[in-house]
Each structure stands twice: as C-alpha cells, then as structure tokens.
C-alpha cells in the first residue's frame, strides 16, 4: 500500500492483487476464447508506435505472462462443467456489452481494500447487505457488474423491480435474482469452483511484480498533479463517472482485466472514490491507428503477401478449420500449414479456438483485418491538404525549383 497526499488529490495506491477479482476475469476470458495473445497484437497495431524498444519488450513480457496464465487455467478447469458454465455464461447487457453472473456476485460488491480471500468474501457479503438495504437501488448493469445509486430510504424499490429494469435478457435477470436472494451461498459455491485458479494465481502473480514497477510509477506521476475533474475527460468514454467530485481516491491495479479501467464511488467509505486500473491502460490512448508500429504493420502485410497464407485466409473466411483440413484442401505439408497458421495468429489475422483433445480450430479474425485496413487508410490515404495549406506550401517553395 502506497499513500500519497499532494495539493490536489489525496491518493492511496494498492499494488497487491485481489485474487478473487483476478480469477473471475481470467476464467471468464478463457472460457469465451478471448485471448491475451490476440489483445497483445491489437494493442501493438493500435498503439505500437508510441513505444520505444524497451517499452515494447516490457509490454510484451506482461502480455506473455498473462497468456501463460490463461493456458494454465485451461488445463486446470473443465469448462463443460454445468455449474461453472452457469456462473460464467456470457449474457448481453445494454448496447454491445456483456456480463456474467460471477462478475455480478464478485465485482458488484468488492471491497477495494481487502486482499485476504476469506476477509474479502466477508466484506462482499457485508457490502451486499448494505446495498440491498434501504437507501440504495440498482441503476444499471454493465461489463463490470451492477452499479448502485442512492435513493430516499422510504422509496427503495423491491429487488425484483430493480432487476426487471435492467437492460438484459429475462433469463439473466432470473439468474441474478436467484443468486442475490441467496447471496452468501451463491458466493461460496462460486469461490469453491474457482479454487484451482485462485491457488494458481496465489503462486504465480508475484512473479509479475518486477514488470509492474513502471506501471505504478506512471500512474503516480499522472495522478499526483491532476484533480479528478481534469482526469475524467482523459479516462475515456464509459469509464468515468461525471458526477464524482471528491478529492480522495483509492487506486487498485488489475492484472487479468489488463485493458480495463473503472471509476466509481465507494459506498462503504463516504466521500471516497475507487479506481481500478488495468496494467496496460494509459491516459490519452487514442485508438485511431495513428500510433501503429511500422514493424507490426509490415508483419501483417508480409503475412497477407505470401501466396499460401493468402489462400489460407480465403479458406478461413468461410468456415473454421483445423490444420490437417487446410493442408488437404490446399495440398500443403502439415509442417508448412502449422508455420503459416502460427504466423497468421501472431499477426492478429486469424483467431484460434481449442477443440477436444489437442485439436485447434482457426477462423479469420475480421476485427484484425479491419483494423489493418483502417490503419493503412490513415497512413496512406489521408485527405489532401486544404486550399489554405496549399497556399502555405507554395509560399515556402523555392522559386524556379521544378525538380520535384
């Protein structure tokens, strides 16, 4: 725990992980085939140009560590187990967001200060009792779980009315209602199912700490010289709460939810704001492709420029296939197909999904291809200079110089 009180924000940093939060996100992402390796490639393509060589190596090392955790999680859990699927099944929530029951039970009632698992579970139960009592009501549901707001104590709606207002399917509303009505038992069952991954993270996350010191230093620098009002516009759409005007903030760093940031009020401590910050999040990241690394772009173009790889991409645009199928269809040796698929996967042009046994299925990564096209459009097809800019260029040209 690091405390810092400057002229602007009274800040407390917590740098140790909360295992229950980390495990919930890790299991959710792994079950739904959301790969850290894919995220790594997307970020290098979008923001890679802002990194120097050392920074890119540090970023890649953090993402490679998370990739290994994800592979270990796949080996530990049976994702076909009915109760595990029940808690981590993905449900649509308003707009294009998604959430699962595990996130509702854990993230919605998490106490940012608790790190010991048993104490954290007790704190979540206490937070549930507080927020389910008079004076609070559920306002919305999002990727981060339930959001609460204050209401007059004598006007707190019944729980079923609060849940019925949520933007999600009736099936998910029923799951939430059932779980919240027996919150303590539901939470205990969930933590029991998560136990193998909790033990994995307890033994492994400490090894990531040397790579996180630059992250802690970056955020201390960002926060010490700004007010909350100045920070909110830079946090990004949908991440900050515009009504928050407190000057006391408690920060917790996320490992497995590495690209997420959440800001909200701490209902358990009046006047305090909590901020959860993913370990690869930075302020003012503009996802417009303007910071794309030339090295990453060239890597993707080389992959598309190879005849065999191009043929593989054309096959995968229609259906998911495994390596042997692709080799038979294109008349390519298994080793050649394996190398090509590995290259396409690293370049973010194909996605991989593990099937039964050791079989891996591949599909075209349309998001990756669209992102590449957007970057190329920005780099090479920018709008021509307007009349005013052309006049400036003409005034700067050398008279009589027509060699260009």
PDB file of C-alpha atoms in Angstrom, residues 84-362:
ATOM      1  CA  UNK A  84     -19.045 -23.392 -13.863  1.00  0.00           C
ATOM      2  CA  UNK A  85     -20.779 -22.563 -17.137  1.00  0.00           C
ATOM      3  CA  UNK A  86     -23.819 -21.343 -15.215  1.00  0.00           C
ATOM      4  CA  UNK A  87     -21.746 -18.748 -13.342  1.00  0.00           C
ATOM      5  CA  UNK A  88     -19.568 -17.690 -16.284  1.00  0.00           C
ATOM      6  CA  UNK A  89     -22.023 -17.857 -19.183  1.00  0.00           C
ATOM      7  CA  UNK A  90     -21.949 -14.658 -21.223  1.00  0.00           C
ATOM      8  CA  UNK A  91     -25.104 -12.518 -21.356  1.00  0.00           C
ATOM      9  CA  UNK A  92     -25.725  -9.376 -23.399  1.00  0.00           C
ATOM     10  CA  UNK A  93     -26.238  -6.186 -21.389  1.00  0.00           C
ATOM     11  CA  UNK A  94     -27.484  -2.947 -22.983  1.00  0.00           C
ATOM     12  CA  UNK A  95     -25.785  -1.869 -26.194  1.00  0.00           C
ATOM     13  CA  UNK A  96     -22.890  -4.155 -27.123  1.00  0.00           C
ATOM     14  CA  UNK A  97     -21.767  -5.069 -23.586  1.00  0.00           C
ATOM     15  CA  UNK A  98     -21.672  -8.468 -21.916  1.00  0.00           C
ATOM     16  CA  UNK A  99     -21.563  -9.728 -18.346  1.00  0.00           C
ATOM     17  CA  UNK A 100     -21.726 -12.993 -16.416  1.00  0.00           C
ATOM     18  CA  UNK A 101     -23.220 -13.996 -13.072  1.00  0.00           C
ATOM     19  CA  UNK A 102     -19.770 -14.427 -11.489  1.00  0.00           C
ATOM     20  CA  UNK A 103     -18.949 -10.786 -12.222  1.00  0.00           C
ATOM     21  CA  UNK A 104     -22.276  -9.696 -10.719  1.00  0.00           C
ATOM     22  CA  UNK A 105     -21.539 -11.586  -7.496  1.00  0.00           C
ATOM     23  CA  UNK A 106     -17.887 -10.536  -7.150  1.00  0.00           C
ATOM     24  CA  UNK A 107     -17.241  -7.179  -8.832  1.00  0.00           C
ATOM     25  CA  UNK A 108     -20.511  -5.519  -7.805  1.00  0.00           C
ATOM     26  CA  UNK A 109     -19.763  -5.908  -4.083  1.00  0.00           C
ATOM     27  CA  UNK A 110     -15.979  -5.938  -3.971  1.00  0.00           C
ATOM     28  CA  UNK A 111     -14.184  -4.022  -1.210  1.00  0.00           C
ATOM     29  CA  UNK A 112     -11.110  -2.426  -2.788  1.00  0.00           C
ATOM     30  CA  UNK A 113      -9.127  -2.693   0.460  1.00  0.00           C
ATOM     31  CA  UNK A 114      -9.467  -6.441   1.096  1.00  0.00           C
ATOM     32  CA  UNK A 115      -6.787  -8.838  -0.186  1.00  0.00           C
ATOM     33  CA  UNK A 116      -7.137 -11.897   2.046  1.00  0.00           C
ATOM     34  CA  UNK A 117      -9.659 -14.191   0.330  1.00  0.00           C
ATOM     35  CA  UNK A 118     -11.686 -15.063   3.443  1.00  0.00           C
ATOM     36  CA  UNK A 119     -11.850 -11.434   4.584  1.00  0.00           C
ATOM     37  CA  UNK A 120     -12.718 -10.333   1.054  1.00  0.00           C
ATOM     38  CA  UNK A 121     -15.649 -12.795   0.958  1.00  0.00           C
ATOM     39  CA  UNK A 122     -16.916 -11.492   4.295  1.00  0.00           C
ATOM     40  CA  UNK A 123     -16.581  -7.908   3.063  1.00  0.00           C
ATOM     41  CA  UNK A 124     -18.548  -8.722  -0.108  1.00  0.00           C
ATOM     42  CA  UNK A 125     -21.341 -10.215   1.994  1.00  0.00           C
ATOM     43  CA  UNK A 126     -21.393  -7.083   4.166  1.00  0.00           C
ATOM     44  CA  UNK A 127     -21.434  -4.853   1.077  1.00  0.00           C
ATOM     45  CA  UNK A 128     -24.361  -6.847  -0.329  1.00  0.00           C
ATOM     46  CA  UNK A 129     -26.306  -6.393   2.907  1.00  0.00           C
ATOM     47  CA  UNK A 130     -25.594  -2.645   2.812  1.00  0.00           C
ATOM     48  CA  UNK A 131     -26.583  -2.121  -0.821  1.00  0.00           C
ATOM     49  CA  UNK A 132     -29.654  -4.356  -0.641  1.00  0.00           C
ATOM     50  CA  UNK A 133     -30.992  -2.341   2.298  1.00  0.00           C
ATOM     51  CA  UNK A 134     -32.857   0.980   2.459  1.00  0.00           C
ATOM     52  CA  UNK A 135     -31.340   3.958   0.666  1.00  0.00           C
ATOM     53  CA  UNK A 136     -29.787   2.140  -2.318  1.00  0.00           C
ATOM     54  CA  UNK A 137     -31.048   0.754  -5.591  1.00  0.00           C
ATOM     55  CA  UNK A 138     -29.562  -0.867  -8.700  1.00  0.00           C
ATOM     56  CA  UNK A 139     -29.198   1.671 -11.507  1.00  0.00           C
ATOM     57  CA  UNK A 140     -27.663  -0.394 -14.314  1.00  0.00           C
ATOM     58  CA  UNK A 141     -25.689  -3.477 -15.330  1.00  0.00           C
ATOM     59  CA  UNK A 142     -22.509  -3.462 -17.415  1.00  0.00           C
ATOM     60  CA  UNK A 143     -19.341  -5.458 -18.046  1.00  0.00           C
ATOM     61  CA  UNK A 144     -18.236  -4.560 -14.507  1.00  0.00           C
ATOM     62  CA  UNK A 145     -21.393  -5.901 -12.827  1.00  0.00           C
ATOM     63  CA  UNK A 146     -24.159  -3.988 -11.072  1.00  0.00           C
ATOM     64  CA  UNK A 147     -24.000  -0.246 -10.434  1.00  0.00           C
ATOM     65  CA  UNK A 148     -25.889   1.200  -7.471  1.00  0.00           C
ATOM     66  CA  UNK A 149     -27.161   4.693  -6.707  1.00  0.00           C
ATOM     67  CA  UNK A 150     -28.652   6.351  -3.654  1.00  0.00           C
ATOM     68  CA  UNK A 151     -32.401   6.818  -3.204  1.00  0.00           C
ATOM     69  CA  UNK A 152     -34.660   8.011  -0.360  1.00  0.00           C
ATOM     70  CA  UNK A 153     -34.755   5.324   2.330  1.00  0.00           C
ATOM     71  CA  UNK A 154     -38.516   5.119   2.293  1.00  0.00           C
ATOM     72  CA  UNK A 155     -38.615   4.793  -1.514  1.00  0.00           C
ATOM     73  CA  UNK A 156     -36.287   1.829  -2.087  1.00  0.00           C
ATOM     74  CA  UNK A 157     -37.980  -0.371  -4.741  1.00  0.00           C
ATOM     75  CA  UNK A 158     -38.328  -4.124  -4.145  1.00  0.00           C
ATOM     76  CA  UNK A 159     -35.406  -6.157  -5.514  1.00  0.00           C
ATOM     77  CA  UNK A 160     -37.459  -7.733  -8.302  1.00  0.00           C
ATOM     78  CA  UNK A 161     -38.462  -4.292  -9.576  1.00  0.00           C
ATOM     79  CA  UNK A 162     -34.842  -3.130  -9.584  1.00  0.00           C
ATOM     80  CA  UNK A 163     -33.739  -6.198 -11.549  1.00  0.00           C
ATOM     81  CA  UNK A 164     -36.625  -6.005 -14.011  1.00  0.00           C
ATOM     82  CA  UNK A 165     -35.428  -2.539 -15.066  1.00  0.00           C
ATOM     83  CA  UNK A 166     -32.007  -3.850 -16.119  1.00  0.00           C
ATOM     84  CA  UNK A 167     -31.101  -3.994 -19.810  1.00  0.00           C
ATOM     85  CA  UNK A 168     -30.553  -7.723 -20.179  1.00  0.00           C
ATOM     86  CA  UNK A 169     -32.478 -10.850 -21.157  1.00  0.00           C
ATOM     87  CA  UNK A 170     -35.160 -12.291 -18.837  1.00  0.00           C
ATOM     88  CA  UNK A 171     -33.031 -15.418 -18.377  1.00  0.00           C
ATOM     89  CA  UNK A 172     -30.160 -13.367 -16.978  1.00  0.00           C
ATOM     90  CA  UNK A 173     -32.498 -11.326 -14.775  1.00  0.00           C
ATOM     91  CA  UNK A 174     -33.797 -14.551 -13.259  1.00  0.00           C
ATOM     92  CA  UNK A 175     -30.260 -15.818 -12.610  1.00  0.00           C
ATOM     93  CA  UNK A 176     -29.330 -12.545 -10.915  1.00  0.00           C
ATOM     94  CA  UNK A 177     -32.493 -12.523  -8.818  1.00  0.00           C
ATOM     95  CA  UNK A 178     -31.987 -16.131  -7.692  1.00  0.00           C
ATOM     96  CA  UNK A 179     -28.312 -15.597  -6.843  1.00  0.00           C
ATOM     97  CA  UNK A 180     -28.851 -12.352  -4.928  1.00  0.00           C
ATOM     98  CA  UNK A 181     -31.681 -13.838  -2.870  1.00  0.00           C
ATOM     99  CA  UNK A 182     -29.187 -16.428  -1.566  1.00  0.00           C
ATOM    100  CA  UNK A 183     -26.058 -14.300  -1.945  1.00  0.00           C
ATOM    101  CA  UNK A 184     -23.842 -15.922   0.701  1.00  0.00           C
ATOM    102  CA  UNK A 185     -24.483 -19.472  -0.579  1.00  0.00           C
ATOM    103  CA  UNK A 186     -24.032 -18.424  -4.227  1.00  0.00           C
ATOM    104  CA  UNK A 187     -20.750 -16.663  -3.461  1.00  0.00           C
ATOM    105  CA  UNK A 188     -19.396 -19.655  -1.520  1.00  0.00           C
ATOM    106  CA  UNK A 189     -20.239 -22.027  -4.378  1.00  0.00           C
ATOM    107  CA  UNK A 190     -18.606 -19.722  -6.910  1.00  0.00           C
ATOM    108  CA  UNK A 191     -15.386 -19.356  -4.901  1.00  0.00           C
ATOM    109  CA  UNK A 192     -15.261 -23.137  -4.472  1.00  0.00           C
ATOM    110  CA  UNK A 193     -15.458 -23.626  -8.252  1.00  0.00           C
ATOM    111  CA  UNK A 194     -12.727 -21.011  -8.713  1.00  0.00           C
ATOM    112  CA  UNK A 195     -10.393 -22.564  -6.129  1.00  0.00           C
ATOM    113  CA  UNK A 196      -7.888 -24.182  -8.581  1.00  0.00           C
ATOM    114  CA  UNK A 197      -7.371 -20.841 -10.342  1.00  0.00           C
ATOM    115  CA  UNK A 198      -7.193 -18.925  -7.058  1.00  0.00           C
ATOM    116  CA  UNK A 199      -4.370 -21.250  -5.979  1.00  0.00           C
ATOM    117  CA  UNK A 200      -2.648 -20.807  -9.348  1.00  0.00           C
ATOM    118  CA  UNK A 201      -2.742 -17.021  -9.060  1.00  0.00           C
ATOM    119  CA  UNK A 202      -1.578 -17.081  -5.457  1.00  0.00           C
ATOM    120  CA  UNK A 203       1.560 -18.900  -6.549  1.00  0.00           C
ATOM    121  CA  UNK A 204       2.220 -17.106  -9.835  1.00  0.00           C
ATOM    122  CA  UNK A 205       1.156 -13.449  -9.738  1.00  0.00           C
ATOM    123  CA  UNK A 206       4.066 -12.417  -7.545  1.00  0.00           C
ATOM    124  CA  UNK A 207       6.407 -13.211 -10.451  1.00  0.00           C
ATOM    125  CA  UNK A 208       4.794 -10.414 -12.466  1.00  0.00           C
ATOM    126  CA  UNK A 209       5.647  -7.677  -9.937  1.00  0.00           C
ATOM    127  CA  UNK A 210       9.090  -6.672 -11.344  1.00  0.00           C
ATOM    128  CA  UNK A 211       7.364  -5.874 -14.659  1.00  0.00           C
ATOM    129  CA  UNK A 212       4.788  -3.646 -12.960  1.00  0.00           C
ATOM    130  CA  UNK A 213       7.050  -1.089 -11.275  1.00  0.00           C
ATOM    131  CA  UNK A 214       6.990   1.192 -14.378  1.00  0.00           C
ATOM    132  CA  UNK A 215       3.165   0.973 -14.346  1.00  0.00           C
ATOM    133  CA  UNK A 216       2.964   2.094 -10.714  1.00  0.00           C
ATOM    134  CA  UNK A 217       5.430   4.924 -11.369  1.00  0.00           C
ATOM    135  CA  UNK A 218       3.496   6.087 -14.443  1.00  0.00           C
ATOM    136  CA  UNK A 219       0.190   6.328 -12.562  1.00  0.00           C
ATOM    137  CA  UNK A 220       1.712   8.011  -9.520  1.00  0.00           C
ATOM    138  CA  UNK A 221       3.042  10.681 -11.864  1.00  0.00           C
ATOM    139  CA  UNK A 222      -0.296  11.019 -13.692  1.00  0.00           C
ATOM    140  CA  UNK A 223      -2.399  11.308 -10.558  1.00  0.00           C
ATOM    141  CA  UNK A 224      -0.227  13.462  -8.340  1.00  0.00           C
ATOM    142  CA  UNK A 225      -0.532  16.598 -10.480  1.00  0.00           C
ATOM    143  CA  UNK A 226      -4.190  16.442 -11.504  1.00  0.00           C
ATOM    144  CA  UNK A 227      -7.615  16.961  -9.999  1.00  0.00           C
ATOM    145  CA  UNK A 228     -10.357  14.396 -10.564  1.00  0.00           C
ATOM    146  CA  UNK A 229     -12.143  16.911 -12.793  1.00  0.00           C
ATOM    147  CA  UNK A 230      -9.059  17.129 -15.019  1.00  0.00           C
ATOM    148  CA  UNK A 231      -8.603  13.353 -15.141  1.00  0.00           C
ATOM    149  CA  UNK A 232     -12.174  12.379 -16.048  1.00  0.00           C
ATOM    150  CA  UNK A 233     -12.076  13.610 -19.687  1.00  0.00           C
ATOM    151  CA  UNK A 234      -8.828  11.678 -20.221  1.00  0.00           C
ATOM    152  CA  UNK A 235     -10.016   8.356 -18.805  1.00  0.00           C
ATOM    153  CA  UNK A 236     -12.133   7.504 -21.836  1.00  0.00           C
ATOM    154  CA  UNK A 237     -15.806   7.122 -22.762  1.00  0.00           C
ATOM    155  CA  UNK A 238     -17.868   4.975 -20.459  1.00  0.00           C
ATOM    156  CA  UNK A 239     -15.115   4.659 -17.847  1.00  0.00           C
ATOM    157  CA  UNK A 240     -15.504   7.702 -15.603  1.00  0.00           C
ATOM    158  CA  UNK A 241     -18.459   8.963 -13.595  1.00  0.00           C
ATOM    159  CA  UNK A 242     -19.024  12.651 -14.463  1.00  0.00           C
ATOM    160  CA  UNK A 243     -20.884  13.436 -11.221  1.00  0.00           C
ATOM    161  CA  UNK A 244     -17.975  12.452  -8.977  1.00  0.00           C
ATOM    162  CA  UNK A 245     -16.406  15.481  -7.324  1.00  0.00           C
ATOM    163  CA  UNK A 246     -14.484  14.001  -4.400  1.00  0.00           C
ATOM    164  CA  UNK A 247     -10.783  14.647  -3.884  1.00  0.00           C
ATOM    165  CA  UNK A 248      -9.941  11.377  -2.100  1.00  0.00           C
ATOM    166  CA  UNK A 249      -9.207   8.424  -4.362  1.00  0.00           C
ATOM    167  CA  UNK A 250      -8.127   4.824  -3.731  1.00  0.00           C
ATOM    168  CA  UNK A 251      -6.411   3.022  -6.606  1.00  0.00           C
ATOM    169  CA  UNK A 252      -6.143  -0.738  -7.163  1.00  0.00           C
ATOM    170  CA  UNK A 253      -4.250  -2.222 -10.110  1.00  0.00           C
ATOM    171  CA  UNK A 254      -5.780  -5.034 -12.165  1.00  0.00           C
ATOM    172  CA  UNK A 255      -3.667  -7.762 -13.804  1.00  0.00           C
ATOM    173  CA  UNK A 256      -6.044 -10.052 -15.704  1.00  0.00           C
ATOM    174  CA  UNK A 257      -8.541  -7.252 -16.591  1.00  0.00           C
ATOM    175  CA  UNK A 258      -5.418  -5.620 -18.025  1.00  0.00           C
ATOM    176  CA  UNK A 259      -7.069  -3.257 -20.525  1.00  0.00           C
ATOM    177  CA  UNK A 260      -9.928  -2.028 -18.352  1.00  0.00           C
ATOM    178  CA  UNK A 261     -10.412   0.947 -16.060  1.00  0.00           C
ATOM    179  CA  UNK A 262     -13.293   1.638 -13.699  1.00  0.00           C
ATOM    180  CA  UNK A 263     -14.045   4.670 -11.564  1.00  0.00           C
ATOM    181  CA  UNK A 264     -16.874   4.842  -9.034  1.00  0.00           C
ATOM    182  CA  UNK A 265     -17.988   5.805  -5.547  1.00  0.00           C
ATOM    183  CA  UNK A 266     -17.007   3.642  -2.569  1.00  0.00           C
ATOM    184  CA  UNK A 267     -20.344   3.118  -0.833  1.00  0.00           C
ATOM    185  CA  UNK A 268     -18.605   1.658   2.212  1.00  0.00           C
ATOM    186  CA  UNK A 269     -16.439   4.758   2.807  1.00  0.00           C
ATOM    187  CA  UNK A 270     -18.361   8.043   2.424  1.00  0.00           C
ATOM    188  CA  UNK A 271     -16.578  10.622   0.288  1.00  0.00           C
ATOM    189  CA  UNK A 272     -14.114   8.196  -1.293  1.00  0.00           C
ATOM    190  CA  UNK A 273     -13.684   7.361  -4.977  1.00  0.00           C
ATOM    191  CA  UNK A 274     -12.288   3.993  -6.080  1.00  0.00           C
ATOM    192  CA  UNK A 275     -10.329   3.474  -9.290  1.00  0.00           C
ATOM    193  CA  UNK A 276      -9.429   0.084 -10.739  1.00  0.00           C
ATOM    194  CA  UNK A 277      -6.725   0.410 -13.389  1.00  0.00           C
ATOM    195  CA  UNK A 278      -5.581  -2.311 -15.783  1.00  0.00           C
ATOM    196  CA  UNK A 279      -1.812  -2.785 -16.035  1.00  0.00           C
ATOM    197  CA  UNK A 280      -1.653  -1.829 -19.724  1.00  0.00           C
ATOM    198  CA  UNK A 281      -4.001   1.189 -19.535  1.00  0.00           C
ATOM    199  CA  UNK A 282      -2.561   4.656 -20.139  1.00  0.00           C
ATOM    200  CA  UNK A 283      -4.198   8.053 -20.366  1.00  0.00           C
ATOM    201  CA  UNK A 284      -4.839   9.679 -23.742  1.00  0.00           C
ATOM    202  CA  UNK A 285      -4.590   6.446 -25.738  1.00  0.00           C
ATOM    203  CA  UNK A 286      -6.406   7.323 -28.956  1.00  0.00           C
ATOM    204  CA  UNK A 287      -7.462   4.106 -30.720  1.00  0.00           C
ATOM    205  CA  UNK A 288      -7.342   5.618 -34.201  1.00  0.00           C
ATOM    206  CA  UNK A 289      -4.358   3.711 -35.541  1.00  0.00           C
ATOM    207  CA  UNK A 290      -2.161   6.827 -35.525  1.00  0.00           C
ATOM    208  CA  UNK A 291       0.294   5.140 -33.159  1.00  0.00           C
ATOM    209  CA  UNK A 292       0.534   1.839 -35.045  1.00  0.00           C
ATOM    210  CA  UNK A 293       4.003   0.337 -35.097  1.00  0.00           C
ATOM    211  CA  UNK A 294       5.558   0.132 -38.575  1.00  0.00           C
ATOM    212  CA  UNK A 295       7.045  -3.214 -37.553  1.00  0.00           C
ATOM    213  CA  UNK A 296       3.610  -4.674 -36.708  1.00  0.00           C
ATOM    214  CA  UNK A 297       2.013  -3.297 -39.894  1.00  0.00           C
ATOM    215  CA  UNK A 298       4.806  -4.721 -42.073  1.00  0.00           C
ATOM    216  CA  UNK A 299       4.480  -8.077 -40.311  1.00  0.00           C
ATOM    217  CA  UNK A 300       0.790  -8.228 -41.173  1.00  0.00           C
ATOM    218  CA  UNK A 301       1.408  -7.157 -44.768  1.00  0.00           C
ATOM    219  CA  UNK A 302       4.086  -9.837 -45.190  1.00  0.00           C
ATOM    220  CA  UNK A 303       1.613 -12.442 -43.945  1.00  0.00           C
ATOM    221  CA  UNK A 304      -1.012 -11.361 -46.470  1.00  0.00           C
ATOM    222  CA  UNK A 305       1.596 -11.081 -49.255  1.00  0.00           C
ATOM    223  CA  UNK A 306       2.531 -14.783 -49.130  1.00  0.00           C
ATOM    224  CA  UNK A 307       0.503 -16.859 -51.633  1.00  0.00           C
ATOM    225  CA  UNK A 308      -0.038 -19.833 -49.309  1.00  0.00           C
ATOM    226  CA  UNK A 309      -1.006 -17.683 -46.318  1.00  0.00           C
ATOM    227  CA  UNK A 310      -3.340 -15.662 -48.507  1.00  0.00           C
ATOM    228  CA  UNK A 311      -5.012 -18.901 -49.657  1.00  0.00           C
ATOM    229  CA  UNK A 312      -5.414 -19.987 -46.023  1.00  0.00           C
ATOM    230  CA  UNK A 313      -7.100 -16.684 -45.173  1.00  0.00           C
ATOM    231  CA  UNK A 314      -9.519 -17.112 -48.085  1.00  0.00           C
ATOM    232  CA  UNK A 315     -10.430 -20.586 -46.818  1.00  0.00           C
ATOM    233  CA  UNK A 316     -10.961 -19.415 -43.259  1.00  0.00           C
ATOM    234  CA  UNK A 317     -13.267 -16.574 -44.236  1.00  0.00           C
ATOM    235  CA  UNK A 318     -15.980 -19.171 -44.954  1.00  0.00           C
ATOM    236  CA  UNK A 319     -15.602 -21.672 -42.099  1.00  0.00           C
ATOM    237  CA  UNK A 320     -13.464 -22.639 -39.142  1.00  0.00           C
ATOM    238  CA  UNK A 321     -10.951 -25.380 -39.931  1.00  0.00           C
ATOM    239  CA  UNK A 322      -8.108 -27.283 -38.292  1.00  0.00           C
ATOM    240  CA  UNK A 323      -4.609 -27.652 -39.685  1.00  0.00           C
ATOM    241  CA  UNK A 324      -4.958 -31.049 -41.348  1.00  0.00           C
ATOM    242  CA  UNK A 325      -8.121 -29.955 -43.170  1.00  0.00           C
ATOM    243  CA  UNK A 326      -6.356 -26.874 -44.513  1.00  0.00           C
ATOM    244  CA  UNK A 327      -3.364 -28.922 -45.673  1.00  0.00           C
ATOM    245  CA  UNK A 328      -5.558 -31.422 -47.512  1.00  0.00           C
ATOM    246  CA  UNK A 329      -7.624 -28.673 -49.165  1.00  0.00           C
ATOM    247  CA  UNK A 330      -4.583 -26.708 -50.360  1.00  0.00           C
ATOM    248  CA  UNK A 331      -2.149 -29.578 -50.913  1.00  0.00           C
ATOM    249  CA  UNK A 332       0.302 -28.245 -48.306  1.00  0.00           C
ATOM    250  CA  UNK A 333       2.508 -30.229 -45.929  1.00  0.00           C
ATOM    251  CA  UNK A 334       1.343 -30.265 -42.287  1.00  0.00           C
ATOM    252  CA  UNK A 335       4.514 -28.526 -41.071  1.00  0.00           C
ATOM    253  CA  UNK A 336       4.062 -25.740 -43.629  1.00  0.00           C
ATOM    254  CA  UNK A 337       0.442 -25.206 -42.599  1.00  0.00           C
ATOM    255  CA  UNK A 338       1.427 -25.141 -38.931  1.00  0.00           C
ATOM    256  CA  UNK A 339       4.091 -22.464 -39.538  1.00  0.00           C
ATOM    257  CA  UNK A 340       1.719 -20.369 -41.648  1.00  0.00           C
ATOM    258  CA  UNK A 341      -1.071 -20.560 -39.067  1.00  0.00           C
ATOM    259  CA  UNK A 342       1.341 -19.606 -36.299  1.00  0.00           C
ATOM    260  CA  UNK A 343       2.487 -16.573 -38.301  1.00  0.00           C
ATOM    261  CA  UNK A 344      -1.078 -15.514 -39.128  1.00  0.00           C
ATOM    262  CA  UNK A 345      -2.115 -15.932 -35.494  1.00  0.00           C
ATOM    263  CA  UNK A 346       0.812 -13.860 -34.193  1.00  0.00           C
ATOM    264  CA  UNK A 347      -0.060 -11.164 -36.738  1.00  0.00           C
ATOM    265  CA  UNK A 348      -3.628 -10.990 -35.447  1.00  0.00           C
ATOM    266  CA  UNK A 349      -5.150 -12.113 -38.764  1.00  0.00           C
ATOM    267  CA  UNK A 350      -6.627 -15.416 -37.567  1.00  0.00           C
ATOM    268  CA  UNK A 351      -8.192 -16.498 -34.279  1.00  0.00           C
ATOM    269  CA  UNK A 352      -7.710 -19.888 -32.635  1.00  0.00           C
ATOM    270  CA  UNK A 353     -10.152 -21.970 -30.639  1.00  0.00           C
ATOM    271  CA  UNK A 354      -9.193 -25.215 -28.898  1.00  0.00           C
ATOM    272  CA  UNK A 355     -11.481 -28.176 -29.520  1.00  0.00           C
ATOM    273  CA  UNK A 356     -11.493 -31.651 -27.997  1.00  0.00           C
ATOM    274  CA  UNK A 357      -8.107 -33.164 -27.275  1.00  0.00           C
ATOM    275  CA  UNK A 358      -5.261 -31.198 -28.875  1.00  0.00           C
ATOM    276  CA  UNK A 359      -7.171 -30.087 -31.992  1.00  0.00           C
ATOM    277  CA  UNK A 360      -7.100 -26.330 -32.659  1.00  0.00           C
ATOM    278  CA  UNK A 361      -9.630 -24.682 -34.955  1.00  0.00           C
ATOM    279  CA  UNK A 362      -8.844 -21.484 -36.821  1.00  0.00           C
TER     280      UNK A 362
END
